[in-house]
Coordinates of C-alpha atoms and ligand atoms in Angstrom, one line a residue:
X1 CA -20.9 -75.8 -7.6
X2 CA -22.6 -72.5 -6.5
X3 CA -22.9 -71.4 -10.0
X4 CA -24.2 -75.0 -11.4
X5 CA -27.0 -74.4 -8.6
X6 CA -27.7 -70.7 -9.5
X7 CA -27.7 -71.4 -13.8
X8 CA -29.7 -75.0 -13.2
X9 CA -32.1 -72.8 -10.9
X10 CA -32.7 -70.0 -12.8
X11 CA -32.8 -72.7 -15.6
X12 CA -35.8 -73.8 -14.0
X13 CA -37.6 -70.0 -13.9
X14 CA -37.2 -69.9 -17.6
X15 CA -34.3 -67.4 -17.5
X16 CA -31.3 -68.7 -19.4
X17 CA -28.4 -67.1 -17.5
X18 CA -25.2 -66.0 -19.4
X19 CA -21.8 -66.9 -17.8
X20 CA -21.0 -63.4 -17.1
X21 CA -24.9 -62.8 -15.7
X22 CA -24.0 -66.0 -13.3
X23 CA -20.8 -64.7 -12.3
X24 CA -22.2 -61.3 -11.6
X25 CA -24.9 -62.2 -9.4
X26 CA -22.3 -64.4 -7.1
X27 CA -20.0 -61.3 -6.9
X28 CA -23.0 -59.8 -5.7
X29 CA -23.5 -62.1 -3.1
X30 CA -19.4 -62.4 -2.3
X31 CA -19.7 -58.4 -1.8
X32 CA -22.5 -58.6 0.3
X33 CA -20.7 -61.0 2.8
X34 CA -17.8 -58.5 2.5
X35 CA -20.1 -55.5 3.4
X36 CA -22.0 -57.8 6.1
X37 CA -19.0 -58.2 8.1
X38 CA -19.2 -54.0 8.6
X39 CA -23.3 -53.3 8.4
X40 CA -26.5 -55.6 9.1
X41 CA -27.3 -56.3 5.4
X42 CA -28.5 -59.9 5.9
X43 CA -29.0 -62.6 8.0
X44 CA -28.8 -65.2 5.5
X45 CA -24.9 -66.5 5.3
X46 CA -24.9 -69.5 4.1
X47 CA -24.3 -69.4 0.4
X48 CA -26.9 -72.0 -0.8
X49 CA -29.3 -70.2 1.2
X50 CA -28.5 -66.9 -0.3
X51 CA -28.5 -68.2 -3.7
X52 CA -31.9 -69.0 -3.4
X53 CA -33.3 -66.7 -1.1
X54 CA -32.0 -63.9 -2.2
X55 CA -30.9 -64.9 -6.2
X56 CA -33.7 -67.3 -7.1
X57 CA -36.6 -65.8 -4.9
X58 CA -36.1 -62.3 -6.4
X59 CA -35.5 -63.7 -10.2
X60 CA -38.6 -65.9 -9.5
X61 CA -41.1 -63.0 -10.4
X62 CA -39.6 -62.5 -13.8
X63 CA -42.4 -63.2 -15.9
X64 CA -44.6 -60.6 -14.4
X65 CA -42.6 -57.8 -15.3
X66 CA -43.4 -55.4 -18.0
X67 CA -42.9 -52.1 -19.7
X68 CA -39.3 -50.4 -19.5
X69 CA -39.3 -49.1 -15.9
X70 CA -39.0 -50.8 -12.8
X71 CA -38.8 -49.6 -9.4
X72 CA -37.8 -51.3 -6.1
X73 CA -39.3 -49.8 -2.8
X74 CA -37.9 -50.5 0.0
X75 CA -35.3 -52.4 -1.5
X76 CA -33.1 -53.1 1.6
X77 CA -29.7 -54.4 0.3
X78 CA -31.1 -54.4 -3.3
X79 CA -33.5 -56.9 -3.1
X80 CA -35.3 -58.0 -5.6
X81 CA -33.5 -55.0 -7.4
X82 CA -30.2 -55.9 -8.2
X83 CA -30.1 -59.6 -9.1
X84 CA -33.8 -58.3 -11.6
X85 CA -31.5 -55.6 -13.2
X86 CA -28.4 -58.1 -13.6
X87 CA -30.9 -60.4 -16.1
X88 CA -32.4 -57.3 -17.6
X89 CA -29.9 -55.1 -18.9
X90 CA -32.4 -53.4 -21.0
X91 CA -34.7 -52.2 -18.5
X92 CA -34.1 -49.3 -15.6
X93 CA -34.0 -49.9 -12.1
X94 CA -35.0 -48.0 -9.4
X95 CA -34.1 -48.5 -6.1
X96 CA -35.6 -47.0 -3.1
X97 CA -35.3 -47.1 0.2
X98 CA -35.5 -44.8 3.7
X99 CA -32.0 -45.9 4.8
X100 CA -28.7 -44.5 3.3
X101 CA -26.1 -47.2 4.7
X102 CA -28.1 -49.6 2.2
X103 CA -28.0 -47.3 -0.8
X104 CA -24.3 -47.0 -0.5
X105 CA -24.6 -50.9 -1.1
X106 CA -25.9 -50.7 -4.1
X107 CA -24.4 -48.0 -5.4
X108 CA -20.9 -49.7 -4.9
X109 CA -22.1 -53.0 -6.6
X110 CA -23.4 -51.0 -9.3
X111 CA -20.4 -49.4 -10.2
X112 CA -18.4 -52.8 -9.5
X113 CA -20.6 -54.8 -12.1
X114 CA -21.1 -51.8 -14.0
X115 CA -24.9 -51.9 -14.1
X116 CA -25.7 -48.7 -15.5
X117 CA -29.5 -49.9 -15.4
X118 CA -29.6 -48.9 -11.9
X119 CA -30.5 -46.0 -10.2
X120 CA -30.6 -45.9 -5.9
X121 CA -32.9 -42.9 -4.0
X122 CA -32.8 -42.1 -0.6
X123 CA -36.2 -41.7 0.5
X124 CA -39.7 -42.8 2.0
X125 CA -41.7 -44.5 -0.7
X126 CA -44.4 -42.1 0.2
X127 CA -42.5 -39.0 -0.4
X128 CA -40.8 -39.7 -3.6
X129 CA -41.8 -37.6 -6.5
X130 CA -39.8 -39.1 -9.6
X131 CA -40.1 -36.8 -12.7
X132 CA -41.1 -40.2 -14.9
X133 CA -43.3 -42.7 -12.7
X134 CA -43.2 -46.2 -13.3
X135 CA -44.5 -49.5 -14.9
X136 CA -43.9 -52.1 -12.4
X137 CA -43.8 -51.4 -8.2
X138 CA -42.3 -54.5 -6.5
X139 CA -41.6 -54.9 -3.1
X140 CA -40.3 -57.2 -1.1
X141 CA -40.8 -58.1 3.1
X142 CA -41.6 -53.9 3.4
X143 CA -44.8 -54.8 5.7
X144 CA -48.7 -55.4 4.8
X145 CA -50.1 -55.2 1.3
X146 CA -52.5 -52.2 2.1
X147 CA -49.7 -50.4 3.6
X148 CA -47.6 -50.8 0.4
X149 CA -50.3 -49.5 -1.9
X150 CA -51.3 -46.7 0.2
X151 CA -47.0 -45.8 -0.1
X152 CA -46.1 -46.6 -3.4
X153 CA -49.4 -46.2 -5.5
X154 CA -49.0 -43.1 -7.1
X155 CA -45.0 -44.0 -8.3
X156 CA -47.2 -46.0 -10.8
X157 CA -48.2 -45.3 -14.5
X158 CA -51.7 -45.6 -15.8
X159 CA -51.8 -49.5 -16.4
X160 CA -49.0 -49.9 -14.2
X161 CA -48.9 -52.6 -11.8
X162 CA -48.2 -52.8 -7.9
X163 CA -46.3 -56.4 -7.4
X164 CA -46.0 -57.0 -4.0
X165 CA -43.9 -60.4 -2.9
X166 CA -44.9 -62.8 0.0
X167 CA -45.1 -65.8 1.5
X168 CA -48.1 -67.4 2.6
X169 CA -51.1 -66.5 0.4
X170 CA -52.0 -62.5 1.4
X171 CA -55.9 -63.3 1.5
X172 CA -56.5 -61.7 4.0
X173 CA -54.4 -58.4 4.0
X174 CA -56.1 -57.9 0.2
X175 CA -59.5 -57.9 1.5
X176 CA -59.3 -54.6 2.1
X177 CA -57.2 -52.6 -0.4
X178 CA -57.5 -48.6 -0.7
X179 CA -59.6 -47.3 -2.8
X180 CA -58.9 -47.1 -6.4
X181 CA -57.2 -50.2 -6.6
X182 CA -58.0 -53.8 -6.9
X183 CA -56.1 -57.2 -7.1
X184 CA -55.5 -58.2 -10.6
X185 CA -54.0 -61.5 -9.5
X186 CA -52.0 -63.9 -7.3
X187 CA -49.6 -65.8 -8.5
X188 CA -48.2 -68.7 -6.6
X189 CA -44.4 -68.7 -7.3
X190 CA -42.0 -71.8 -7.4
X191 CA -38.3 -70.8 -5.9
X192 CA -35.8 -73.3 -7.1
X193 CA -34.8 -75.0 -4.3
X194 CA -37.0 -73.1 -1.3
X195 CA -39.5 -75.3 0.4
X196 CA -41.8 -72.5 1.5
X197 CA -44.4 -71.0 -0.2
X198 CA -44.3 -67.7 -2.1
X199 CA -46.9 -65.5 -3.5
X200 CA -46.8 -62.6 -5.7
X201 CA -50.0 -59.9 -5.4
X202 CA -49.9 -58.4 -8.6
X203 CA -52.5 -54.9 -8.2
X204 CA -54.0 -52.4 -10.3
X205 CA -56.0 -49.8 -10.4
X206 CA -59.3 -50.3 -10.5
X207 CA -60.0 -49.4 -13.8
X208 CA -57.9 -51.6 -15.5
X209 CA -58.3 -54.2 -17.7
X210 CA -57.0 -57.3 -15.6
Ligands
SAH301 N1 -36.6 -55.8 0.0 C1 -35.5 -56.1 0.8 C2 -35.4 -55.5 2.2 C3 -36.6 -55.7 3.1 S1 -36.5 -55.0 4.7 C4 -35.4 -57.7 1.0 O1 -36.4 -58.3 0.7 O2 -34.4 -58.2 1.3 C5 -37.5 -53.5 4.5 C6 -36.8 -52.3 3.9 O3 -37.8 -51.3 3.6 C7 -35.8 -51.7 4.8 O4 -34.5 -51.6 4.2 C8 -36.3 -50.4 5.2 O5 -35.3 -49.4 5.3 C9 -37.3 -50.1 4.0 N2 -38.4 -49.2 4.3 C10 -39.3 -49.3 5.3 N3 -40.3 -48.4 5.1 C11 -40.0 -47.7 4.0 C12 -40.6 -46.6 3.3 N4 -41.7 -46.0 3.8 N5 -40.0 -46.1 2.2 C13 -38.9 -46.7 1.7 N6 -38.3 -47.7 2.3 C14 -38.8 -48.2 3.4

């Protein structure tokens, strides 16, 4: 049933899940319940829920992703992260975040599902250095637009993009972006199954060719 829901929904994103990609992304979820019992990973616990809030929502900005290397700020419990590197096998993850006891998370799913696309590192967005920065920036629920730029803006390459996932339409909070950068677009996304509303700000520099 769960895995009719999470193949006919992905289905409906355009992504054409394999059997073992489906089964992989509901041990995911089965390992997260585990590790929620122990540590406040998530609040969602319902399994419908968490397939598409957590499976669907973060496979729903698929299309917008480009180049070879990702990375995940403030990725929490290793969304969108984990469930984007599961249906990507050929690009590399990175996944950031300020708080260990989430890393360990991911790490141990990693080596479960043996995605060796994925890389976790403890630290603030704003303090990370990586030797090879990056072509896509997503974040997810890590706080207001402007914030996330002024954090994770140099982590991008030249004609990289900042993709930042929301809710409601961000008009506001991108009125008033750093310097440097501008709004390239905003896409209104279409969850599978979630009757809210979810936007994705995709930024670049300003410079860029849109
Ligand atoms: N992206 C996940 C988690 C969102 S909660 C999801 O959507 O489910 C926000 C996460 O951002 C938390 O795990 C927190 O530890 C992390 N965080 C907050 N400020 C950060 C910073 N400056 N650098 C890196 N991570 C940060």
């Amino acid at each position: 049933m769960n895995s009719v829901a999470l193949t006919a929904g992905a289905n409906q994103l355009g992504i054409a899940l394999s059997d073992d990609q489906a089964a992989r992304l509901l041990r995911l979820l089965d390992e997260l319940d585990d590790w929620n019992q122990r540590m406040n990973l998530t609040a969602i616990r319902e399994r419908s829920a968490q397939i598409t809030k957590h499976l669907l929502d973060s496979l729903s900005i698929q299309p917008y992703l480009r180049g070879s290397r990702v990375c995940d700020v403030g990725t929490g419990a290793g969304f969108p992260g984990i469930p984007l590197a599961i249906v990507n096998p050929e690009l590399q993850f990175t996944l950031v975040d300020s708080t260990a006891k989430k890393l360990k998370f991911i790490d141990h799913v990693a080596q479960l599902l043996d995605l060796s696309n994925i890389v976790t590192v403890h630290t603030r967005a704003e303090d990370f250095r990586p030797e090879e920065r990056f072509d896509v920036v997503v974040s997810r629920a890590v706080g207001p637009v402007v914030q996330f730029v002024k954090w994770a803006g140099h982590l991008a390459v030249g004609g990289g993009r900042l993709l930042a996932m929301k809710g409601k339409s961000p008009d506001e909070e991108v009125r008033q972006l750093p310097n440097g950068w501008k709004v390239a677009a905003i896409h209104r996304l279409e969850v599978p199954g979630l009757d809210e509303e979810r936007h994705l700000v995709e930024i670049c520099r300003s410079h860029d060719k849109v």
